[in-house]
Tab-separated table of C-alpha atoms in Angstrom:
chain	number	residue	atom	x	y	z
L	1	UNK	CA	0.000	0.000	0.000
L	2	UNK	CA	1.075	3.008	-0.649
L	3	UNK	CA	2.631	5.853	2.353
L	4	UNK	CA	0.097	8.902	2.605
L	5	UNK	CA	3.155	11.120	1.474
L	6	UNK	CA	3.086	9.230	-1.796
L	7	UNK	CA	-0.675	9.988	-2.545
L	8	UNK	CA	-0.680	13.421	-1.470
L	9	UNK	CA	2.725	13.832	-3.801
L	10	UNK	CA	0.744	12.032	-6.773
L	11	UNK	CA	-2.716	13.912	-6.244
L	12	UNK	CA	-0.197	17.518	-6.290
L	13	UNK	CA	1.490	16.411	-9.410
L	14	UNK	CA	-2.151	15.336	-11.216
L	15	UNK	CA	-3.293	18.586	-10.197
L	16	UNK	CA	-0.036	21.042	-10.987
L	17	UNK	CA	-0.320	19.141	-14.623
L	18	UNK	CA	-3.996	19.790	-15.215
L	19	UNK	CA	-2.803	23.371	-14.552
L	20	UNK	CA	-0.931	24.986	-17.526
L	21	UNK	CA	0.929	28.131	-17.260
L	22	UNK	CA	-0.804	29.654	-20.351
L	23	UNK	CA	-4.400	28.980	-21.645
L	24	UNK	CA	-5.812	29.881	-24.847
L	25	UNK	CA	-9.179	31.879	-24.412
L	26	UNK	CA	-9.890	32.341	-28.065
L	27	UNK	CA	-12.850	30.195	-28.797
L	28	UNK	CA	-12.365	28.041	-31.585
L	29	UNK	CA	-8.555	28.937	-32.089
L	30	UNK	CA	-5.834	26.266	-32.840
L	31	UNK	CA	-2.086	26.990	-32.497
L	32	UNK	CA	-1.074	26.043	-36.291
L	33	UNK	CA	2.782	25.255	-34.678
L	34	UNK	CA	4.253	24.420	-30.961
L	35	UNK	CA	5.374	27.670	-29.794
L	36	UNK	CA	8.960	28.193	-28.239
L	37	UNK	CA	7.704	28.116	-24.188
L	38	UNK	CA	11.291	30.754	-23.571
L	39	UNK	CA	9.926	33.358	-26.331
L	40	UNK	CA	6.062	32.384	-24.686
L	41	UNK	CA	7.128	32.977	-21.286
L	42	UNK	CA	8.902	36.312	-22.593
L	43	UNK	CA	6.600	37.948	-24.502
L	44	UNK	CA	4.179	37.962	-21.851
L	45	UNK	CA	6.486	39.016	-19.200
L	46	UNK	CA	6.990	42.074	-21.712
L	47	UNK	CA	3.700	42.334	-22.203
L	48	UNK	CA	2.861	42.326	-18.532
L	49	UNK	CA	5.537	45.202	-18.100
L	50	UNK	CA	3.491	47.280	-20.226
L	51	UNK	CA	0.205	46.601	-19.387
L	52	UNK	CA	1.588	47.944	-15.639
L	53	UNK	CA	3.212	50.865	-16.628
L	54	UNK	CA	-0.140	51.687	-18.681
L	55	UNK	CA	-1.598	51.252	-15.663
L	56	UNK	CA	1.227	53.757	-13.539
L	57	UNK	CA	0.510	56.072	-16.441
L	58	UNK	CA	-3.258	56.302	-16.098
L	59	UNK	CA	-2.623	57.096	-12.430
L	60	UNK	CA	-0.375	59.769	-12.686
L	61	UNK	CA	-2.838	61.459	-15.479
L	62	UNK	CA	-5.425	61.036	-12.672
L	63	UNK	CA	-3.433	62.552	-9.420
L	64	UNK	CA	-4.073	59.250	-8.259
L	65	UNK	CA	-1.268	57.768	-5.514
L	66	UNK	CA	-0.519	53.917	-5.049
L	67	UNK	CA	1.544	53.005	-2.181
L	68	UNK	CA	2.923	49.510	-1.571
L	69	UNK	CA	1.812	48.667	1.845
L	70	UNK	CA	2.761	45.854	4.519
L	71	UNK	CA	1.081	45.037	8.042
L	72	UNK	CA	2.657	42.894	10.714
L	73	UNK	CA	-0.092	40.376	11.996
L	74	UNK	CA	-0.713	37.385	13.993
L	75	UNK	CA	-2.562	34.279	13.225
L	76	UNK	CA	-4.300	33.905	15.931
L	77	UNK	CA	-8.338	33.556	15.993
L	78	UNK	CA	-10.284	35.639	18.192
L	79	UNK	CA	-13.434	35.352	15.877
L	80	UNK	CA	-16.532	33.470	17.059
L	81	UNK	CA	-15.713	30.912	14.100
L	82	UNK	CA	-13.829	28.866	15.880
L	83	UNK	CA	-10.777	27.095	14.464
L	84	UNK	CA	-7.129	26.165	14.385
L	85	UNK	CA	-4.238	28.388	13.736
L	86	UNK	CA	-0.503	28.456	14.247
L	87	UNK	CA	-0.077	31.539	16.203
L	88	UNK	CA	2.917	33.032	14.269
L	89	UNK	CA	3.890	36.611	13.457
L	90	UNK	CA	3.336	37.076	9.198
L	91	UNK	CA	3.477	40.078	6.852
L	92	UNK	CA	0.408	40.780	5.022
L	93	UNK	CA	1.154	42.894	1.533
L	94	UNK	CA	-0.730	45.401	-0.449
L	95	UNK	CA	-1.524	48.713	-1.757
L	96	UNK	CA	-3.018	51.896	-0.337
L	97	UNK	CA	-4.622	53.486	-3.999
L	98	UNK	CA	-6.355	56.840	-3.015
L	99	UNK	CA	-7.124	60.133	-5.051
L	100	UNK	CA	-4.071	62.296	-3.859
L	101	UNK	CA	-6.575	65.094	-2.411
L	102	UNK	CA	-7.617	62.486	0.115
L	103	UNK	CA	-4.297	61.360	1.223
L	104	UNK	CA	-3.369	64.963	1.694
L	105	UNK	CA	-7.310	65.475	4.031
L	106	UNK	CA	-6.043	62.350	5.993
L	107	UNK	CA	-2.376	63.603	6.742
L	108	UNK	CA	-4.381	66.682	7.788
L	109	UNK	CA	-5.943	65.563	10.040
L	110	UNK	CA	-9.443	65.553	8.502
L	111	UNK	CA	-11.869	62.808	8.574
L	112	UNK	CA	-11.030	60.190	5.761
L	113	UNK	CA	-12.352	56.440	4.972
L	114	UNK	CA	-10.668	53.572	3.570
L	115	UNK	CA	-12.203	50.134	1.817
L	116	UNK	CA	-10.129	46.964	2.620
L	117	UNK	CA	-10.932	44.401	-0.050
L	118	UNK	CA	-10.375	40.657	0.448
L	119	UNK	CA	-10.089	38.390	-2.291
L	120	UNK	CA	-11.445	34.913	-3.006
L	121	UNK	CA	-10.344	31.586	-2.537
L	122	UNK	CA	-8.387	31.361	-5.882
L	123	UNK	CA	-7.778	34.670	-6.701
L	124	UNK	CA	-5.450	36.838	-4.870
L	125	UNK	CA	-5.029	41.174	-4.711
L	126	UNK	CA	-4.388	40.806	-8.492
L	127	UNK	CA	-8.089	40.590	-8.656
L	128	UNK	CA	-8.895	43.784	-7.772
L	129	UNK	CA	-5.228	45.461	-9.448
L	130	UNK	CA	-5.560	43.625	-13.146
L	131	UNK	CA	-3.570	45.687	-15.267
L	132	UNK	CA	-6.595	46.726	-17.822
L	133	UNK	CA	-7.924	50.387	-18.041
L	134	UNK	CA	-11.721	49.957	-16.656
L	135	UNK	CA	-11.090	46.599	-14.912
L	136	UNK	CA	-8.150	47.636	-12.376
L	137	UNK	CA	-10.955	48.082	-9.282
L	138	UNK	CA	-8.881	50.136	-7.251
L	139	UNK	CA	-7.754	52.539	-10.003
L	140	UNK	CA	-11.985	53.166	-10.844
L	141	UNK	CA	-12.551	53.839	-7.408
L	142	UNK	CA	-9.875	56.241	-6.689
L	143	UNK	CA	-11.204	58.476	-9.838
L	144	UNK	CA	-14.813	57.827	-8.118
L	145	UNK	CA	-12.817	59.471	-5.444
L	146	UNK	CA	-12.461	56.849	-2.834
L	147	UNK	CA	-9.786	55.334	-0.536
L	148	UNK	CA	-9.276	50.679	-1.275
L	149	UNK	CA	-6.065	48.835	0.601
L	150	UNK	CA	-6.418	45.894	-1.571
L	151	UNK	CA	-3.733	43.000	0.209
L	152	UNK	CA	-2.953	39.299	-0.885
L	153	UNK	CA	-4.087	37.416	1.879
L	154	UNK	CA	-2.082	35.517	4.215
L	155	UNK	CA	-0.697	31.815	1.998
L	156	UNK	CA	-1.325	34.431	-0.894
L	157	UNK	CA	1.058	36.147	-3.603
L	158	UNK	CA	3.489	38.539	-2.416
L	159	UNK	CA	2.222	38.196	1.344
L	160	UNK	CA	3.740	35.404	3.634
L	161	UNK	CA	3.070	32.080	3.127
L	162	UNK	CA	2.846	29.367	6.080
L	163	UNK	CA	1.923	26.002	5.366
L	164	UNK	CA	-1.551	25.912	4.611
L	165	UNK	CA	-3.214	23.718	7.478
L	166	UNK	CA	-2.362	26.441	10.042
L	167	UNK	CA	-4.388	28.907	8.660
L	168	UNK	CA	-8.263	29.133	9.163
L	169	UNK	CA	-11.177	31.310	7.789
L	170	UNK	CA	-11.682	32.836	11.298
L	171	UNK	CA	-7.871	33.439	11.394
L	172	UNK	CA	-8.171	35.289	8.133
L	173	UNK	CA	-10.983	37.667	9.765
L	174	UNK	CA	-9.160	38.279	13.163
L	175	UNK	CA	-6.136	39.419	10.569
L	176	UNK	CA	-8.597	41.656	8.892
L	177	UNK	CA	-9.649	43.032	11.646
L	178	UNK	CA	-6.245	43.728	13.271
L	179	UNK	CA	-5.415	45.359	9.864
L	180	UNK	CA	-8.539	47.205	10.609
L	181	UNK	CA	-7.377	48.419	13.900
L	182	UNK	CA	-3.661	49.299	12.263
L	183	UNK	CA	-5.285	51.187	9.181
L	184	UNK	CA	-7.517	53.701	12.093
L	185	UNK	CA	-4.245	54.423	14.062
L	186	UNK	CA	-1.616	54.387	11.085
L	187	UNK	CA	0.854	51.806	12.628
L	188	UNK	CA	1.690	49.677	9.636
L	189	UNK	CA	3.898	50.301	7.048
L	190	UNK	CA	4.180	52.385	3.625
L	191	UNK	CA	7.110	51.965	1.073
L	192	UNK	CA	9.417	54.947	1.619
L	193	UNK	CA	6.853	57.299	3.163
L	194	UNK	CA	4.394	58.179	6.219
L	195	UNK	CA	1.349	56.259	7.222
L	196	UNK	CA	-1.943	57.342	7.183
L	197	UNK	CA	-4.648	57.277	9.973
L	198	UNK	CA	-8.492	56.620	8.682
L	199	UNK	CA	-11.665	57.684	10.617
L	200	UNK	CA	-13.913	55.326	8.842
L	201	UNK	CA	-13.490	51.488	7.618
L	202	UNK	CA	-15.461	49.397	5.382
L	203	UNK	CA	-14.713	45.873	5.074
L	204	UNK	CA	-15.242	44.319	1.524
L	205	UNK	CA	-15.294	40.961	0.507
L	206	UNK	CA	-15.430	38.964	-2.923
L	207	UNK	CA	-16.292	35.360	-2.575
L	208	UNK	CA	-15.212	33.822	0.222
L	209	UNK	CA	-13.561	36.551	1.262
L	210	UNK	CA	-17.193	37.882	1.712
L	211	UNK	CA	-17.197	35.507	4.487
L	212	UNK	CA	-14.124	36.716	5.743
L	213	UNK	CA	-15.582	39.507	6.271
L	214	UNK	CA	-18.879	39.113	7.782
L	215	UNK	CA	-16.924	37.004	10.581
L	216	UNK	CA	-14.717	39.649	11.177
L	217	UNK	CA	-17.802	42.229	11.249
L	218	UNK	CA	-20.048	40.064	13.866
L	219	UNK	CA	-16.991	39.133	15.908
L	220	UNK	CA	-15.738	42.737	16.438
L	221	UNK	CA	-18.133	44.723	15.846
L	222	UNK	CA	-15.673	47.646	14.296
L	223	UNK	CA	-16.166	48.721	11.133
L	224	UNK	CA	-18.429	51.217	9.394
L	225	UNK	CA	-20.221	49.196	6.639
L	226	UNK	CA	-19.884	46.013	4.810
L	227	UNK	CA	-19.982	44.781	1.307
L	228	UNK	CA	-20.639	40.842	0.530
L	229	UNK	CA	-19.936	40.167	-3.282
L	230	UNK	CA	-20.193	36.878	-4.845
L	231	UNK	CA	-20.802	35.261	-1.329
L	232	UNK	CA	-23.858	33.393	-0.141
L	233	UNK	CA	-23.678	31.134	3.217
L	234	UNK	CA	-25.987	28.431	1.863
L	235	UNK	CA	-26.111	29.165	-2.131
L	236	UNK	CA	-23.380	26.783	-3.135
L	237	UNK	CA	-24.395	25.887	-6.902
L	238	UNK	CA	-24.224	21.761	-7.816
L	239	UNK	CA	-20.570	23.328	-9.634
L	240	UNK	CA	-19.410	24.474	-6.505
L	241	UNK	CA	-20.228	22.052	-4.041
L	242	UNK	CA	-18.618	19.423	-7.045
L	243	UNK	CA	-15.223	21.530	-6.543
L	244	UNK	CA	-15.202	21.667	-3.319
L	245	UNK	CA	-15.402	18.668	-1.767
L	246	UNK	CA	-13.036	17.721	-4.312
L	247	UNK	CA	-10.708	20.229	-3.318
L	248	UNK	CA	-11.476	19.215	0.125
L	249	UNK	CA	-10.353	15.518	-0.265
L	250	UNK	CA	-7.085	16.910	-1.930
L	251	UNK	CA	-6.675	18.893	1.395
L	252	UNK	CA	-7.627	16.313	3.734
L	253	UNK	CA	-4.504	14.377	2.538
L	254	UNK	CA	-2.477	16.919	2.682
L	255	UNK	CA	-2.614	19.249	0.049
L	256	UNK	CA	1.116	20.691	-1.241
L	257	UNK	CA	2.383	21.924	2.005
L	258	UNK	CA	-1.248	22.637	3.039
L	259	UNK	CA	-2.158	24.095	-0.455
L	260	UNK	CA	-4.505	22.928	-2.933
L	261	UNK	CA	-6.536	24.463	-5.866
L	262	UNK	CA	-10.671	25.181	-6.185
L	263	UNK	CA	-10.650	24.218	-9.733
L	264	UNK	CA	-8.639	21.545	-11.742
L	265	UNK	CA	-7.177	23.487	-14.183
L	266	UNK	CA	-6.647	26.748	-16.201
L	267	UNK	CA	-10.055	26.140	-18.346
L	268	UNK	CA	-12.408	24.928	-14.842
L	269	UNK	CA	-11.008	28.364	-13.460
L	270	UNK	CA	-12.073	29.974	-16.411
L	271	UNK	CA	-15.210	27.984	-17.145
L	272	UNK	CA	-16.462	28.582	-12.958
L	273	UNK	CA	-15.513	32.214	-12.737
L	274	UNK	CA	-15.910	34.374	-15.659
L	275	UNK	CA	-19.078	35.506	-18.165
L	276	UNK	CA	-19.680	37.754	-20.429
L	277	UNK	CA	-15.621	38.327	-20.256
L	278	UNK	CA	-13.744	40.104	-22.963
L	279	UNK	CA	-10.857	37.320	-24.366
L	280	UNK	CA	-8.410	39.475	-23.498
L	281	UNK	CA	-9.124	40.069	-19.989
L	282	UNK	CA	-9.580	36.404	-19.587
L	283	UNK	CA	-5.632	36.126	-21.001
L	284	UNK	CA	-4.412	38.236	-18.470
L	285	UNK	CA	-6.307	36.825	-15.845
L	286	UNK	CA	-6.728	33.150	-15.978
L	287	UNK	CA	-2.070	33.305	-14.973
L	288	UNK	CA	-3.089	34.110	-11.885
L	289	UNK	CA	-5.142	30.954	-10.376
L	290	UNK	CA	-4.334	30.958	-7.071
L	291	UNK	CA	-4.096	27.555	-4.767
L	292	UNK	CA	-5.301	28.420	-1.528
L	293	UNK	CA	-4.572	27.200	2.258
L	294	UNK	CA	-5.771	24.144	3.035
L	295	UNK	CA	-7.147	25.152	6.460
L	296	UNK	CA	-9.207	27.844	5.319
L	297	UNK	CA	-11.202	25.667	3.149
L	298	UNK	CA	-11.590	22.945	5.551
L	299	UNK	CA	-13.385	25.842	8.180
L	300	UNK	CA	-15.366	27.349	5.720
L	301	UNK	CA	-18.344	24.831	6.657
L	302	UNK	CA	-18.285	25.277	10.353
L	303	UNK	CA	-17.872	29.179	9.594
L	304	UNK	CA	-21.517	28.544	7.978
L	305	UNK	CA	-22.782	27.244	10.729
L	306	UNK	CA	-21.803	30.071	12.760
L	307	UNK	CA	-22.419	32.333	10.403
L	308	UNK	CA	-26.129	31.913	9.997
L	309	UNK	CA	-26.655	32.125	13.932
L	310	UNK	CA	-23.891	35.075	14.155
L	311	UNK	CA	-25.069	37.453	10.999
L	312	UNK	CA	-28.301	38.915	12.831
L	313	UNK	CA	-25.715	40.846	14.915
L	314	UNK	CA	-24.416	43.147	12.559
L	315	UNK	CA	-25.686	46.585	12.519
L	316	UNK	CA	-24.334	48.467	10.108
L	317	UNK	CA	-24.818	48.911	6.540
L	318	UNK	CA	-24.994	46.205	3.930
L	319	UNK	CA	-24.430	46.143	0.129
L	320	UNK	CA	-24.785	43.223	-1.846
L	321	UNK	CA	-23.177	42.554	-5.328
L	322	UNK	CA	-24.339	39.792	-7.494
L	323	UNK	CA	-23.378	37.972	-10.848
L	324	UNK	CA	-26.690	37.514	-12.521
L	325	UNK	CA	-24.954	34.436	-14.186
L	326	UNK	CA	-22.559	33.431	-11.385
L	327	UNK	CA	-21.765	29.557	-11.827
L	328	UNK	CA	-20.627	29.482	-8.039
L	329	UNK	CA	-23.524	31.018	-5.404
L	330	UNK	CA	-26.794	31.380	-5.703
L	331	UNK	CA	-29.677	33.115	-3.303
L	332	UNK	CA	-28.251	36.615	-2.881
L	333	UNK	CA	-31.734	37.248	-1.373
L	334	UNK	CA	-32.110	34.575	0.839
L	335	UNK	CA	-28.518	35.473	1.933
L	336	UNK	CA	-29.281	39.195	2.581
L	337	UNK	CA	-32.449	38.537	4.414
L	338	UNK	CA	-30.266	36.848	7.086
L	339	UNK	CA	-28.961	40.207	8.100
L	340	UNK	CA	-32.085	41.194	10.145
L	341	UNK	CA	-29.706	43.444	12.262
L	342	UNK	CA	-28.604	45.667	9.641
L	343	UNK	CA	-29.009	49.700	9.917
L	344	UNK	CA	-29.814	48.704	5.813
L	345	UNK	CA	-29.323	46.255	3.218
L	346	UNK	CA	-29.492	46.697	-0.783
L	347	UNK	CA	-28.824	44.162	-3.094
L	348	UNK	CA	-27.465	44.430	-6.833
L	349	UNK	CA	-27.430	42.083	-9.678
L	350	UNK	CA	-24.986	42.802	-12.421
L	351	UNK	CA	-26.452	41.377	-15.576
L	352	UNK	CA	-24.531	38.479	-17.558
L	353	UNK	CA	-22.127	38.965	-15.058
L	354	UNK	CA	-20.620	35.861	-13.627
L	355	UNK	CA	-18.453	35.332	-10.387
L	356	UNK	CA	-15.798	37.446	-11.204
L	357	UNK	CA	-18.419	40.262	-11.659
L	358	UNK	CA	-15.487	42.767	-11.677
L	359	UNK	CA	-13.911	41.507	-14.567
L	360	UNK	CA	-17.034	41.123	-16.807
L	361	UNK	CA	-18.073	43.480	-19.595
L	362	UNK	CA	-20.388	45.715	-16.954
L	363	UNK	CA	-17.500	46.052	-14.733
L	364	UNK	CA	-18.048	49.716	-14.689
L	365	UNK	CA	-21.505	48.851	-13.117
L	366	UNK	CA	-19.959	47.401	-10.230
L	367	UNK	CA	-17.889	50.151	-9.873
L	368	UNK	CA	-20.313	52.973	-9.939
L	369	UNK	CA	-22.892	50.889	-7.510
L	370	UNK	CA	-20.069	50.532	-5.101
L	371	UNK	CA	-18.944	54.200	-5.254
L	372	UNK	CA	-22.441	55.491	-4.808
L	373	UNK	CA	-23.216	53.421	-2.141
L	374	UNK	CA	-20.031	54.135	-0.530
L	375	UNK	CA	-21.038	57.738	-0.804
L	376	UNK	CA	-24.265	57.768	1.160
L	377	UNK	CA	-22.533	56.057	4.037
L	378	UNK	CA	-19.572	58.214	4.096
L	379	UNK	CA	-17.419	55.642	2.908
């Protein structure tokens, strides 16, 4: 028979294969020759360099500042989701992107508001930074004249990565809310320059980052608003549930050093996420696939369970942001109507949208709901 290490090291190798570095997202197209994968790999690093400095460009035009960001945390888990962590010190990475006239109000002294956005379970802070002019979320909210700290969560991108079964959903919500607490008295770090102290926080969440933050929000009780998007507690479509438990199973052996991935493959990730995409915003983002930490996945059921008894005790605002055609979650409304605490829910279906609402051709939809709700609760 054989040793559990063997399994979990075949079950990693089945799924890094069914996971290409490159996936074609032209319907119908056929590569006439093999391609050199050296000149592949280095045309869209180039490509990549330019699609960011577009992006630094736009900025600049705009008076819009984007500050690299980092926030010393422990994973611990003071939530009322209860589950295991490690305990350790990490470094969480970001971005502070804010019109400049608002950075300068803040360093004054005046009353300013920031959005901290956490990501989904296979995505990462590249989901709300894609280097496209109208898809970069952080970039349309600044010129809608608002404050995001986007960050890669912990076992994410350019943040630290632990091995994966000593993280935990409720860990990831007592680390946004001690980023939270850093972001209100300025003690974390900017790249070369001074922090900046926020009055007001809103916590949003996309996917199961939504859940992130609604733990965080009922456990703590100290933040100014909330925004769920792409999250429903007990809305898992047939799709979903499929990919998760067998995600799950990958995890329960093990994972790869407590990692695993949602969907099997560049063209599931593409096929589970996306609709009404433009192809080449599906090239730039399908790279990115993210595996995520085992432990986090295995809480996310008892977080339900918690969740639907916990959610009545938030109070403050609500906004809810929907994919009319998302493959993943379903019943935004039976979701929202769990919030019976709430100083006010509204809920907002983006049509043809699918999970990855923000990178779907009404994008800009998402965008100006968000900002205008974010204005009338002086976010």
């Amino acid at each position: 028979m054989p040793s559990t290490r063997t399994v979990v090291l075949g079950a990693a190798a089945t799924l890094l294969a069914l996971t290409p570095a490159y996936w074609a997202v032209a319907a119908g197209s056929e590569t006439e020759e093999a391609a050199d994968p050296a000149a592949v790999r280095a045309a869209a690093e180039a490509d990549a360099e330019q699609a960011a400095a577009d992006t630094a460009a736009r900025l600049e035009a705009e008076d819009i500042v984007d500050l690299p960001v980092s926030f010393t945390v422990v994973n611990q888990n003071r939530t009322l989701a209860a589950c295991a962590v490690d305990g350790e010190t990490y470094t969480v990475r970001g971005h502070l992107t804010a019109p400049r006239a608002l950075l300068d109000q803040a360093a004054a002294g005046e009353e300013t508001a920031v959005t901290l956005y956490e990501h989904g379970i296979a995505a990462g802070e590249w989901y709300w930074r894609l280097d496209a002019e109208g898809y970069h979320h952080a970039e349309e909210l600044a010129r809608r004249g608002h404050a995001s700290l986007t960050i890669d969560r912990l076992g994410y991108d350019s943040s630290d990565r632990p091995d994966g079964l000593g993280s935990c959903i409720g860990g990831q919500a007592d680390m946004a809310h001690q980023i939270t607490e850093q972001l209100r008295d300025g003690r974390y770090d900017i790249e070369g320059g001074e922090t900046y102290a926020f009055d007001r926080i809103f916590l949003a969440g996309q996917s199961n980052g939504g859940q992130v933050v609604q733990i965080a929000a009922y456990s703590f009780q100290d933040v100014d608003g909330l925004v769920i998007m792409d999250w429903t507690d007990l809305g898992l479509t047939p799709q979903a549930n499929a990919r998760f438990f067998t995600s799950l199973q990958s995890c329960l052996q093990g994972g790869e050093d407590g990692y695993s991935y949602y969907d099997l493959g560049s063209e599931e990730f593409a096929t589970g996420n996306f609709n009404d995409t433009e192809p080449e915003i599906l090239e730039l983002a399908v790279p990115h696939q993210n595996a995520h930490p085992c432990g986090d996945m295995v809480s996310q059921l008892g977080g339900v369970l918690m969740d639907v008894q916990q959610i009545p005790e938030i109070t403050v605002p609500v906004l809810f942001l929907y994919g009319e055609e998302d493959a993943r979650v379903e019943g935004g409304e039976e979701h929202a109507a769990l919030f019976t605490g709430a100083e006010s829910t509204e809920l907002v279906e983006i049509p043809e949208a699918g999970h990855y609402m923000g990178l779907a051709r009404q994008a800009p939809l998402v965008h100006d709901t968000l900002a205008d709700w974010l204005d009338r609760q002086g976010g």
